[in-house]
PDB file of C-alpha atoms in Angstrom:
ATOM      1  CA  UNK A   1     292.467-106.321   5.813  1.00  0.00           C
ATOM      2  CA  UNK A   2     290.272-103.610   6.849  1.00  0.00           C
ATOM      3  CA  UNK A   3     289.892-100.894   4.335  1.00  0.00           C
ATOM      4  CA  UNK A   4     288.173 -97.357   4.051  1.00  0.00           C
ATOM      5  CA  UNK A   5     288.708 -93.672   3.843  1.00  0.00           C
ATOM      6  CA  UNK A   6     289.554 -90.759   6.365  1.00  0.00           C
ATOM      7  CA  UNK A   7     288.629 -87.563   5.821  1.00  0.00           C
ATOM      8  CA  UNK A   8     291.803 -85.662   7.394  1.00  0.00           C
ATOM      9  CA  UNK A   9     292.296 -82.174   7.806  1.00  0.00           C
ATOM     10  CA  UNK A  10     295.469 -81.050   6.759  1.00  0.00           C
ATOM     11  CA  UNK A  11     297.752 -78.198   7.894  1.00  0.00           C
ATOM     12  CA  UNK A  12     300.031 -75.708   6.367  1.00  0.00           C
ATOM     13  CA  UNK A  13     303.235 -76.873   5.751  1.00  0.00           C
ATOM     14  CA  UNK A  14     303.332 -80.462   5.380  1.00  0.00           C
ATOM     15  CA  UNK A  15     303.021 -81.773   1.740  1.00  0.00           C
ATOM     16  CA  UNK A  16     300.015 -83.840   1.160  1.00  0.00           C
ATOM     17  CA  UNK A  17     302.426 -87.126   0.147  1.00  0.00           C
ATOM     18  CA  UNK A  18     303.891 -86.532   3.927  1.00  0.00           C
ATOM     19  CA  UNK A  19     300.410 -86.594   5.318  1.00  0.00           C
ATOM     20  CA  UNK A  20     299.913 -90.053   3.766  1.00  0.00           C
ATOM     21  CA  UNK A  21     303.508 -91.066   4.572  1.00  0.00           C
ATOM     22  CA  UNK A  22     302.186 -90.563   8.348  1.00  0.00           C
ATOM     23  CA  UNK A  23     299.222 -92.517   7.836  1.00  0.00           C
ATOM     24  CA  UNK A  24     300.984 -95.030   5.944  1.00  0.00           C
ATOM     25  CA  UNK A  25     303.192 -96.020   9.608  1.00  0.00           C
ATOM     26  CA  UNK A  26     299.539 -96.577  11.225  1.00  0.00           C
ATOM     27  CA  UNK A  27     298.990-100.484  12.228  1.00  0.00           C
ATOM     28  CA  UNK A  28     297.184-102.592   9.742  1.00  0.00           C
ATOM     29  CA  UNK A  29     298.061 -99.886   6.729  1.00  0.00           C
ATOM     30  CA  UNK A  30     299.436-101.902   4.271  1.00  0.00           C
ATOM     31  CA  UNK A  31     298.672 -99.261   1.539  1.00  0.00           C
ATOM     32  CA  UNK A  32     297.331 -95.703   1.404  1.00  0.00           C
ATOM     33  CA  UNK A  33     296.887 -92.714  -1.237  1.00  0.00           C
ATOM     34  CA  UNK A  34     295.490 -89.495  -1.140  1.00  0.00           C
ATOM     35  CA  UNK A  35     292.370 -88.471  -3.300  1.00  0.00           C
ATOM     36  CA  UNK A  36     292.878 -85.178  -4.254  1.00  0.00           C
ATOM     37  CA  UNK A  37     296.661 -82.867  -3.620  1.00  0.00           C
ATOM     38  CA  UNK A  38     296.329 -79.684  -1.297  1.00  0.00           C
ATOM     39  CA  UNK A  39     299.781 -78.022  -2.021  1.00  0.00           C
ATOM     40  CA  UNK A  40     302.106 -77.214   0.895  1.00  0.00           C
ATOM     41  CA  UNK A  41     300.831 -73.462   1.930  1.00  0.00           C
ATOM     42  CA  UNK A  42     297.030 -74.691   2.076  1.00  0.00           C
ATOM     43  CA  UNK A  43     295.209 -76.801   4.354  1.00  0.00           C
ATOM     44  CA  UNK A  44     291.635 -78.694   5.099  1.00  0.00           C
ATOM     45  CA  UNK A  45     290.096 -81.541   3.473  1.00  0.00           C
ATOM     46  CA  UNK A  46     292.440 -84.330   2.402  1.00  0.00           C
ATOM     47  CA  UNK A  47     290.851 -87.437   1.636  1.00  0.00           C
ATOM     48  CA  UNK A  48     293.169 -91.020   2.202  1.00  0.00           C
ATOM     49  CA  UNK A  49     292.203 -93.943   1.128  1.00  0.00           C
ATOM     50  CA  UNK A  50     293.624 -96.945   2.904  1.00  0.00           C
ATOM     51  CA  UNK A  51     294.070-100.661   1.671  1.00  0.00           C
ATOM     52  CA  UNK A  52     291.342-101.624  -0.647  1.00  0.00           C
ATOM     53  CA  UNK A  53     290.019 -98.369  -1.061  1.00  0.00           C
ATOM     54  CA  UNK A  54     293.127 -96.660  -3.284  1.00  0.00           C
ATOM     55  CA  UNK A  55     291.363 -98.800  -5.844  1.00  0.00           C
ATOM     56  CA  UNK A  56     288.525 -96.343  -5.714  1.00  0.00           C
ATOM     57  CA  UNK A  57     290.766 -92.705  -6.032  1.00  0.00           C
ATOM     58  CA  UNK A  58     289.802 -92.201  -9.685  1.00  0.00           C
ATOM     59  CA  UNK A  59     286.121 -91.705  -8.308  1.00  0.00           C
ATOM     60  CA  UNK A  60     286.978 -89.280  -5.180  1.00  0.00           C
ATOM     61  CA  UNK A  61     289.157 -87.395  -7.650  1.00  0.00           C
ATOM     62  CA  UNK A  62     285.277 -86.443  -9.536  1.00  0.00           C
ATOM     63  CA  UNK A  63     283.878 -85.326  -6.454  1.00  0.00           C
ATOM     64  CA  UNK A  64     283.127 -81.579  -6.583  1.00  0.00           C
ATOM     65  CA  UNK A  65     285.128 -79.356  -3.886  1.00  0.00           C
ATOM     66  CA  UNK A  66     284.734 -75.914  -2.003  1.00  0.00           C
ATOM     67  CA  UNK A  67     287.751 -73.887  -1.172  1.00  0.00           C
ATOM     68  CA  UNK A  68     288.157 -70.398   0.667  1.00  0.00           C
ATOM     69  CA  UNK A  69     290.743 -68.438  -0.807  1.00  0.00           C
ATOM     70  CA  UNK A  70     292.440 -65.536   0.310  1.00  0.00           C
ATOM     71  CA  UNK A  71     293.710 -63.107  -2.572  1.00  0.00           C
ATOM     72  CA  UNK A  72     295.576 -60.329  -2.075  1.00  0.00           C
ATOM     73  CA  UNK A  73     295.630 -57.947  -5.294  1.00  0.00           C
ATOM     74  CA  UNK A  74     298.581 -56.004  -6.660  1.00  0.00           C
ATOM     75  CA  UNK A  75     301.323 -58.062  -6.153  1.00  0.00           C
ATOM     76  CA  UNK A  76     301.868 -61.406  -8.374  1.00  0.00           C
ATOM     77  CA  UNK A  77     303.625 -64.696  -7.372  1.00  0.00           C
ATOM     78  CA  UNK A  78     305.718 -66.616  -9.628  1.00  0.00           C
ATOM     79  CA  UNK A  79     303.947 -69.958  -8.412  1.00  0.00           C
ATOM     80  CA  UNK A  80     300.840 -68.386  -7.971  1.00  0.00           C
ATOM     81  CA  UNK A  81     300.557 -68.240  -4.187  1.00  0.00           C
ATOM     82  CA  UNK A  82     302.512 -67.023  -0.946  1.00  0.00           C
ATOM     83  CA  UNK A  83     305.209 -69.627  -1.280  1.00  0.00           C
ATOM     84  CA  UNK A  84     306.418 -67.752  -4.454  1.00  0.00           C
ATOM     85  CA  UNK A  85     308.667 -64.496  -5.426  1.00  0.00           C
ATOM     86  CA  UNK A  86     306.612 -61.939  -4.801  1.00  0.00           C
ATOM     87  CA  UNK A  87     306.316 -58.656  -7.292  1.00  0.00           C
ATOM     88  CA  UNK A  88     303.957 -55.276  -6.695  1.00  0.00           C
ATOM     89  CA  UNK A  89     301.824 -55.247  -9.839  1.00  0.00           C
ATOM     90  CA  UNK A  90     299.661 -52.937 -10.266  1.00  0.00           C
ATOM     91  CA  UNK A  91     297.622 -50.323  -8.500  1.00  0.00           C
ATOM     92  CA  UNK A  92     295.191 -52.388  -5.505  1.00  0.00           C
ATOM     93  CA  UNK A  93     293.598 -48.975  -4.488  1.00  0.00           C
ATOM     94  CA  UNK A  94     291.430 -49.468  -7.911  1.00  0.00           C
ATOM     95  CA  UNK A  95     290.076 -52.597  -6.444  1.00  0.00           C
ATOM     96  CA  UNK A  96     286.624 -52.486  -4.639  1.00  0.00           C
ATOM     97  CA  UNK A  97     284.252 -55.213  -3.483  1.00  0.00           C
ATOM     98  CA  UNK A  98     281.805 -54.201  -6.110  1.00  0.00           C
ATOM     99  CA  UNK A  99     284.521 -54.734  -9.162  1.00  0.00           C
ATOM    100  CA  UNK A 100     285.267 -57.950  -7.539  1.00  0.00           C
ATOM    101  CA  UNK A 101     281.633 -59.138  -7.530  1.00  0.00           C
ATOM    102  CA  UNK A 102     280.888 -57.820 -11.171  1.00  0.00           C
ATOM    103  CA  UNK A 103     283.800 -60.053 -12.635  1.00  0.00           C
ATOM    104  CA  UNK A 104     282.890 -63.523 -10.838  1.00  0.00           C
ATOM    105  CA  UNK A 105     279.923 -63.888 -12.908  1.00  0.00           C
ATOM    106  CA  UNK A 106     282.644 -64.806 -15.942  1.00  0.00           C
ATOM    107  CA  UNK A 107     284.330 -67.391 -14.052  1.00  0.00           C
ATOM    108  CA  UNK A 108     281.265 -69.617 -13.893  1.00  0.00           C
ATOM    109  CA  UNK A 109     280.564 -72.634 -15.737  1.00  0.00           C
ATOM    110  CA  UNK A 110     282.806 -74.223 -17.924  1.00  0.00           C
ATOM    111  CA  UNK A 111     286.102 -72.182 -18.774  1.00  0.00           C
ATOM    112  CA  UNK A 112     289.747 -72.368 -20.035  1.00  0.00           C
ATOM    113  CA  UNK A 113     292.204 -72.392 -17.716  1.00  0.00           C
ATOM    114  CA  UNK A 114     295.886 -72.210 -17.705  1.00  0.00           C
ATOM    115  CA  UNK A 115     297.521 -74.537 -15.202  1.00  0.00           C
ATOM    116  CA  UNK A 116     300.423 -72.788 -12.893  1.00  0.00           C
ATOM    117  CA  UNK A 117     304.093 -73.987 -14.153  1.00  0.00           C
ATOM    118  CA  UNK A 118     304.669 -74.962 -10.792  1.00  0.00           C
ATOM    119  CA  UNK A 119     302.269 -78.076 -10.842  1.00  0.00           C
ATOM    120  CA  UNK A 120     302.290 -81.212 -10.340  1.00  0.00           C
ATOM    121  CA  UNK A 121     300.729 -81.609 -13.813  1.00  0.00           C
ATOM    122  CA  UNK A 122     303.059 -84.217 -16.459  1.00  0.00           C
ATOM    123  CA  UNK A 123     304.622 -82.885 -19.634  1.00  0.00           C
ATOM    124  CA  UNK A 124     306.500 -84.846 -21.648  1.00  0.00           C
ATOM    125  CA  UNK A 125     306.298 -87.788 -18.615  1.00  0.00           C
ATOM    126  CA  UNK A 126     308.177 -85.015 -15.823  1.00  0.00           C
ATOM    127  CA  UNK A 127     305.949 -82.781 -13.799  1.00  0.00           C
ATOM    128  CA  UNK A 128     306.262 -79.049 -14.252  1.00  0.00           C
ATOM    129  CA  UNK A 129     307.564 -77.787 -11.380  1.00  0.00           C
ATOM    130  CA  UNK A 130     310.275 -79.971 -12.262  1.00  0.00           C
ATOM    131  CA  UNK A 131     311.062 -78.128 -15.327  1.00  0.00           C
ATOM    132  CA  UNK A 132     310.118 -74.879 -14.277  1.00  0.00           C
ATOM    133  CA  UNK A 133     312.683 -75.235 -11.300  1.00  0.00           C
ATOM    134  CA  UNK A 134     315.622 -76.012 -13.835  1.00  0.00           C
ATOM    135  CA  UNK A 135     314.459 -72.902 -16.052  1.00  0.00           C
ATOM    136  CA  UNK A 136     313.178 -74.827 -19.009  1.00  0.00           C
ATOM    137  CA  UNK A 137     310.943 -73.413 -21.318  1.00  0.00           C
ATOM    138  CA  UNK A 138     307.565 -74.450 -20.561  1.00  0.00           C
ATOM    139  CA  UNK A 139     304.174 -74.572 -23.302  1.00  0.00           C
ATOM    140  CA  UNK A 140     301.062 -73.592 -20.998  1.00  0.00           C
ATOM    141  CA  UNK A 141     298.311 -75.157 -22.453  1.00  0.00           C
ATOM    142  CA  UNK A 142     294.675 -73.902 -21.246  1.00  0.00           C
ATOM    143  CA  UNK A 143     292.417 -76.661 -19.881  1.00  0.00           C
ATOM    144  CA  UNK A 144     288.948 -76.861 -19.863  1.00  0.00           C
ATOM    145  CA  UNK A 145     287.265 -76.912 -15.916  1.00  0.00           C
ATOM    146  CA  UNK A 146     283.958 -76.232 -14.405  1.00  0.00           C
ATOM    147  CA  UNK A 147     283.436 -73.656 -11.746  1.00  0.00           C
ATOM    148  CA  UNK A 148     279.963 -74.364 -10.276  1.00  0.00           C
ATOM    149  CA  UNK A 149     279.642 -71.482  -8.053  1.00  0.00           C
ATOM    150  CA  UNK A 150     282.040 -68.502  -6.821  1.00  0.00           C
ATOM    151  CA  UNK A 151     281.410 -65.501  -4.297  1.00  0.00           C
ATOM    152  CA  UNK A 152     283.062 -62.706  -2.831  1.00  0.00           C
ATOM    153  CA  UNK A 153     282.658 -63.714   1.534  1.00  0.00           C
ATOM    154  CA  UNK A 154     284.591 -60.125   1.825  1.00  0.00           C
ATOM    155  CA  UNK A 155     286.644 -57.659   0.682  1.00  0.00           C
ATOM    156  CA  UNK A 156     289.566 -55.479   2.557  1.00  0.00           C
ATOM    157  CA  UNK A 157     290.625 -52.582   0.975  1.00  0.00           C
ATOM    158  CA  UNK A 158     293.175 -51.623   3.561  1.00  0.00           C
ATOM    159  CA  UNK A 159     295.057 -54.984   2.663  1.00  0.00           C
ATOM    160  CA  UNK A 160     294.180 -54.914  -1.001  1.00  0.00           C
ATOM    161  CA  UNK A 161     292.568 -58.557   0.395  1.00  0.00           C
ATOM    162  CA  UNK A 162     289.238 -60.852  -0.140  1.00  0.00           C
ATOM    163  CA  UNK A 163     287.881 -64.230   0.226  1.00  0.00           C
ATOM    164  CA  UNK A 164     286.729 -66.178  -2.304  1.00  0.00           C
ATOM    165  CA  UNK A 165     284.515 -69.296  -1.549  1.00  0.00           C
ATOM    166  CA  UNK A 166     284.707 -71.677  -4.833  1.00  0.00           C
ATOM    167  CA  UNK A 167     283.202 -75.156  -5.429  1.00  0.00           C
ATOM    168  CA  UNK A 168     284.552 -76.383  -8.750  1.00  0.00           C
ATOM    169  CA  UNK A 169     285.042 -79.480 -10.497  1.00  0.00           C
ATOM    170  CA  UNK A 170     288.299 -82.349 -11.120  1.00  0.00           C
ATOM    171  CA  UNK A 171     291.795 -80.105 -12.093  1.00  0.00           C
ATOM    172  CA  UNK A 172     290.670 -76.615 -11.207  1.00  0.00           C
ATOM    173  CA  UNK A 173     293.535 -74.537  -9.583  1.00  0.00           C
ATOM    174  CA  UNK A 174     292.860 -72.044  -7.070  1.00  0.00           C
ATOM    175  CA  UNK A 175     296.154 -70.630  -7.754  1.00  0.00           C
ATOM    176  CA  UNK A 176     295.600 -69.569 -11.367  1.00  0.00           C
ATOM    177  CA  UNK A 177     291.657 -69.004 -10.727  1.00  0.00           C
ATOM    178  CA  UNK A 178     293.232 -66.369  -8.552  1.00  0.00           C
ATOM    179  CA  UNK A 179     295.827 -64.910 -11.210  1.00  0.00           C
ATOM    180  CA  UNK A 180     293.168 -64.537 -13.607  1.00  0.00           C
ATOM    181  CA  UNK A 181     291.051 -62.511 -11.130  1.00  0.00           C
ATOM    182  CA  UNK A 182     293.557 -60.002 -10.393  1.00  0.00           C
ATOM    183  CA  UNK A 183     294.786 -59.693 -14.685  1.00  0.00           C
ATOM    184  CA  UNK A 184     290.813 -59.267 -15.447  1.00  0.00           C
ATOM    185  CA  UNK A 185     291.232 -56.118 -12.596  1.00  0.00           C
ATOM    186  CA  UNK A 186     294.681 -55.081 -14.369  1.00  0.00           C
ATOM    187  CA  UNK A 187     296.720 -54.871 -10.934  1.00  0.00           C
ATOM    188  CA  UNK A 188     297.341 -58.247 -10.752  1.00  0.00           C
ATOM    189  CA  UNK A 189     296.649 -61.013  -7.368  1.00  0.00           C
ATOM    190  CA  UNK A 190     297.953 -63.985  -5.925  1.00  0.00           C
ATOM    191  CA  UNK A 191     296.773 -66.562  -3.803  1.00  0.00           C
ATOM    192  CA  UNK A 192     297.461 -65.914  -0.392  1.00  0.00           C
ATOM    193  CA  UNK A 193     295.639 -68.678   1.667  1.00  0.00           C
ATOM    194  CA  UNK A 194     293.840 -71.278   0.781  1.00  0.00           C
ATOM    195  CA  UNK A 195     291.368 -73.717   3.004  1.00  0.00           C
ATOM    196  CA  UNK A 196     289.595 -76.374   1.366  1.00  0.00           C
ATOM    197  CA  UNK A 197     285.849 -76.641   2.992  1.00  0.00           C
ATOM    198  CA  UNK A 198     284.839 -79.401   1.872  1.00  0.00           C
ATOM    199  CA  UNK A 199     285.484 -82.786  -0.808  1.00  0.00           C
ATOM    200  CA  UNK A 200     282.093 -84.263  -1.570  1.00  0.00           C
ATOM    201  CA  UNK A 201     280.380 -85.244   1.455  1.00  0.00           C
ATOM    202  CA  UNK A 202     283.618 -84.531   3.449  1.00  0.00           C
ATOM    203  CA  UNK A 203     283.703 -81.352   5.065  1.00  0.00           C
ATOM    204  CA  UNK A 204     286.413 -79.952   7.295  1.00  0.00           C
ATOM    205  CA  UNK A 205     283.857 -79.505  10.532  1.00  0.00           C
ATOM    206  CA  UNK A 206     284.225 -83.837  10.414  1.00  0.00           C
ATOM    207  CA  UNK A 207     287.858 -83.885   9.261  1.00  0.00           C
ATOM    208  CA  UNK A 208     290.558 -85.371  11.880  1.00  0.00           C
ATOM    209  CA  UNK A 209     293.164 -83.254  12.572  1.00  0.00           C
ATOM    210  CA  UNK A 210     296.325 -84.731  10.998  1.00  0.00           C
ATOM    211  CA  UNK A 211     298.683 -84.979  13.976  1.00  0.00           C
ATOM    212  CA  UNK A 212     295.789 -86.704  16.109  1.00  0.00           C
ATOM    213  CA  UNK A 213     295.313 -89.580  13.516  1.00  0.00           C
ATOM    214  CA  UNK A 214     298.808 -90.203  13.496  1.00  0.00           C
ATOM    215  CA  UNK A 215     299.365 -90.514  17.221  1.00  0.00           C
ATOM    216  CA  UNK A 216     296.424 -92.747  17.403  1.00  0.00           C
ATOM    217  CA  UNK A 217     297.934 -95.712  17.354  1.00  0.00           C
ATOM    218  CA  UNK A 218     295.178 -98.644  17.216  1.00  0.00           C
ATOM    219  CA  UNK A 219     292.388 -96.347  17.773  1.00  0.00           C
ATOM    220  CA  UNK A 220     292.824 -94.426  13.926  1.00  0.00           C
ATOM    221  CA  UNK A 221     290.181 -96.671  12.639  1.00  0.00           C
ATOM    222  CA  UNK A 222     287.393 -94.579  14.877  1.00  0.00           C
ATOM    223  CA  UNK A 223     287.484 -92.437  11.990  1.00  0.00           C
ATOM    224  CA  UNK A 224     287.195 -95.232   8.934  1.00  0.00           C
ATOM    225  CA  UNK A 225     284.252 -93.991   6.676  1.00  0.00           C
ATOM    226  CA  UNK A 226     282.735 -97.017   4.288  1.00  0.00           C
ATOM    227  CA  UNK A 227     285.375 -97.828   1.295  1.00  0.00           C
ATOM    228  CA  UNK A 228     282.269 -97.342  -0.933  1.00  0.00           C
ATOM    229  CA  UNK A 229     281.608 -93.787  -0.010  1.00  0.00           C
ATOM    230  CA  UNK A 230     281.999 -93.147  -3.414  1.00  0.00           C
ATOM    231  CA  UNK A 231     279.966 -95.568  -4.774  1.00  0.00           C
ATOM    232  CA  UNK A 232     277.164 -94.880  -2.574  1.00  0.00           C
ATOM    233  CA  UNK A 233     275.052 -92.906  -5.293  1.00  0.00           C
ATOM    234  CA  UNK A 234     275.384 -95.658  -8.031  1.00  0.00           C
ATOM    235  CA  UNK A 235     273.573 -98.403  -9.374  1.00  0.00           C
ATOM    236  CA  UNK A 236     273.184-101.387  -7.206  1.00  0.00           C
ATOM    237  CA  UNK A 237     273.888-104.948  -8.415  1.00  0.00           C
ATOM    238  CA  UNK A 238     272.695-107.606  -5.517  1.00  0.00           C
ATOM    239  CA  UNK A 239     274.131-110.955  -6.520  1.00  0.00           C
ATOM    240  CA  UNK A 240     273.574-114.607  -5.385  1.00  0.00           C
ATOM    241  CA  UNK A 241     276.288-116.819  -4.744  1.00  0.00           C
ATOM    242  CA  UNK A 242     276.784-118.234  -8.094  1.00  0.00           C
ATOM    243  CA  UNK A 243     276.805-114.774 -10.201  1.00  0.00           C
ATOM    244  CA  UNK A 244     279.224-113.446  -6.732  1.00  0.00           C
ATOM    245  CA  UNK A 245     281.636-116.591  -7.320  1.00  0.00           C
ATOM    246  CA  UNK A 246     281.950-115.433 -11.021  1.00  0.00           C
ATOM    247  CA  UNK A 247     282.559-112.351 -10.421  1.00  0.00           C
ATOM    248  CA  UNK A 248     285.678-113.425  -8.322  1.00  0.00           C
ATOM    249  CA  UNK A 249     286.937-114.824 -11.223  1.00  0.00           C
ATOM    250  CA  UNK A 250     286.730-111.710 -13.132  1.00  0.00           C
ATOM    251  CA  UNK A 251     283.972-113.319 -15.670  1.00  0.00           C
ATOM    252  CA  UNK A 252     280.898-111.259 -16.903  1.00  0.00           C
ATOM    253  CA  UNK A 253     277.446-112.211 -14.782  1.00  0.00           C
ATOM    254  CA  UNK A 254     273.535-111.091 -16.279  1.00  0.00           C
ATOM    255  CA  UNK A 255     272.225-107.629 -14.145  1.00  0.00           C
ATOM    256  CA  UNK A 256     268.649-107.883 -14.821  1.00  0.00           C
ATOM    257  CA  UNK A 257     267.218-104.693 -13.812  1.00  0.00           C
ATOM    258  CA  UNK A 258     269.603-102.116 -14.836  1.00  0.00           C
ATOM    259  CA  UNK A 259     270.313 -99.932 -16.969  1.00  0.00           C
ATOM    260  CA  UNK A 260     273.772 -99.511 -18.790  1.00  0.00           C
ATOM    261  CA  UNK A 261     276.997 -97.617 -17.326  1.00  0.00           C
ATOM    262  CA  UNK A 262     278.444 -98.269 -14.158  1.00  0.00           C
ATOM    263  CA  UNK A 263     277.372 -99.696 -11.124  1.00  0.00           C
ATOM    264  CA  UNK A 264     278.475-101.231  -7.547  1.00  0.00           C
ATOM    265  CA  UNK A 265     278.375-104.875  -7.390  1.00  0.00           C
ATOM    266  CA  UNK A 266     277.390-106.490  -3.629  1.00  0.00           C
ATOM    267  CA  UNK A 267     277.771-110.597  -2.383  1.00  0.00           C
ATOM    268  CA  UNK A 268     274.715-111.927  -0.639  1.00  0.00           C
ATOM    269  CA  UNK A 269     275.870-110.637   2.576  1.00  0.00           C
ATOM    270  CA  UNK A 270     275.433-107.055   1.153  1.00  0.00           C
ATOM    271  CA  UNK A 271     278.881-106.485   1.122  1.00  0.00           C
ATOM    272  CA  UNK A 272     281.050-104.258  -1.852  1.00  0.00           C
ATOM    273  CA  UNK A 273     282.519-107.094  -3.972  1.00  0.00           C
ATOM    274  CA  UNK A 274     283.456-105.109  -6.937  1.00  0.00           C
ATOM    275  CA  UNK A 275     282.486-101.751  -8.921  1.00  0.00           C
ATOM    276  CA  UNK A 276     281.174-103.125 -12.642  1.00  0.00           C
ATOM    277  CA  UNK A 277     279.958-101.753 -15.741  1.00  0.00           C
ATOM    278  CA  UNK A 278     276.763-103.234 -17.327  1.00  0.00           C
ATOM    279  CA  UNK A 279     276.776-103.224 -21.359  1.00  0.00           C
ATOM    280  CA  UNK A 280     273.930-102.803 -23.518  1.00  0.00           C
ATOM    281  CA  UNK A 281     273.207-106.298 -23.382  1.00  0.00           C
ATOM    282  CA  UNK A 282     272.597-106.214 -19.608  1.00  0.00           C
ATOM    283  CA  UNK A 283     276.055-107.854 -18.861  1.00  0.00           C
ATOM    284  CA  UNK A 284     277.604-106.919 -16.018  1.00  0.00           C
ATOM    285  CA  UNK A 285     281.509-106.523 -16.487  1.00  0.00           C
ATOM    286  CA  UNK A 286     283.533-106.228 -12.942  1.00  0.00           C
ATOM    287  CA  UNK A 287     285.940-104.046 -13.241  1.00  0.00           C
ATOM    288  CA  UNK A 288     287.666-104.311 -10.342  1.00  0.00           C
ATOM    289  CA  UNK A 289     287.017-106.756  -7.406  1.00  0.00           C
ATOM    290  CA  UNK A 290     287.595-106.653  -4.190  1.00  0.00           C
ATOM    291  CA  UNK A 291     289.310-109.395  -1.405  1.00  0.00           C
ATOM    292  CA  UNK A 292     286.065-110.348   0.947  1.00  0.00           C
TER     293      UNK A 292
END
């Protein structure tokens, strides 16, 4: 069963779970998943990961990203971006590139965040747009995420409009990173487009356009990248035989050689056989193994 990951460029419109459902009808996809959600109104990098591979999501999910996004100031959205009720908020003529650029410095580094209510994020076990649609009441808890660099690309003052280039860490939203922009100018903003550049060493100039991959028929796997993409920059465990065939079994094997924490874990061939952890007794614990 061939297994790997495609680094598809999604459009407007679709949801990302419909992108996958496409991929999913592909020959020889027995399973597929989606390593990090673009909501419906944004496109650009989505990755899937096919057979084997949705093993390995947890780890794409930690990749940093880069988004462009297009915020329009005074006028607020009640999810945050263009798919939203809209509301004038406040007065956009105050806005000017050089406010914009003296307020990004604050967003940097580690800050707290308050997810949108329309998320896909779980409360109580039932995601919040789920609630939110029925009216309930809703606690918005601020998260901790990391923001590793923001810039202004421009600014329109004719549109009240800007872009916004952002490479952040896991759970940032673009949608509230954008709320919080316009409330620190006091007219308010909402996120008006969104394009995301680029997921770890994905980046949207390699990306296959969504509607080719699925009318590729036998010819989608042209675009397979390695399963262990996301492995690549790990610890490497080379096994023989014996310490390979006990691995299979899920049993611990001795990694001379390397230091604790996690590592990959290749069979003699130099294939991926597992991703592992080795303890501080230089045991190497597989973690999960996969079919040869």
């Amino acid at each position: 069963m061939i297994s790997g990951i495609l680094n598809v460029n999604k459009p407007a419109g679709p949801s990302s779970f419909a992108v996958v459902r496409a991929v999913r009808r592909l020959p020889g996809i027995v399973k597929a998943g989606h390593g990090g959600t673009l909501d419906p109104a944004a496109d650009g990098v989505l990755p899937i990961l096919v057979n084997a591979a949705t093993r390995l999501a947890d780890f794409v999910h930690e990749w940093p990203k880069i988004y462009l996004a297009t915020v329009t100031f005074g006028v607020t959205s009640d999810t945050g971006d263009r798919e939203g009720s809209l509301t004038p908020s406040g007065d956009a003529s105050l806005v000017s590139r050089d406010r914009i650029e003296a307020l990004l410095p604050s967003f940097m580094g580690q800050i707290a965040q308050v997810p949108p209510i329309y998320s896909a994020l779980k409360q109580g076990g039932e995601a919040l747009y789920r609630k939110a649609r029925r009216g309930e009441a809703i606690e918005q808890r601020p998260r901790l995420v990391m923001i590793h660099a923001i810039r202004l690309i421009d600014y329109d003052p004719a549109t009240a409009t800007g872009h916004v280039e952002v490479s952040s860490g896991q759970g940032m939203y673009v949608r509230s990173l954008a709320s919080d922009l316009g409330a620190a100018l006091g007219c308010g903003a909402y996120l008006s487009g969104l394009t995301r550049t680029a997921l770890g060493p994905l980046t949207l100039a390699d990306a296959v356009p969504a509607a080719t991959l699925a009318g590729a028929g036998e010819e989608w796997t042209r675009w397979l990248l390695p399963m262990d993409l996301p492995l690549q920059a790990w610890p490497t465990v080379s096994l023989d035989a014996a310490a390979a065939a006990a691995v299979r079994r899920g049993q611990a094997v001795v990694a001379p050689g390397v230091a604790s924490g996690r590592c990959r874990v290749l069979d003699p061939d130099g294939h991926l056989l597992a991703w592992g952890e080795v303890d501080a007794d230089r045991r190497l614990q597989p973690r999960a193994v996969f079919p040869g």
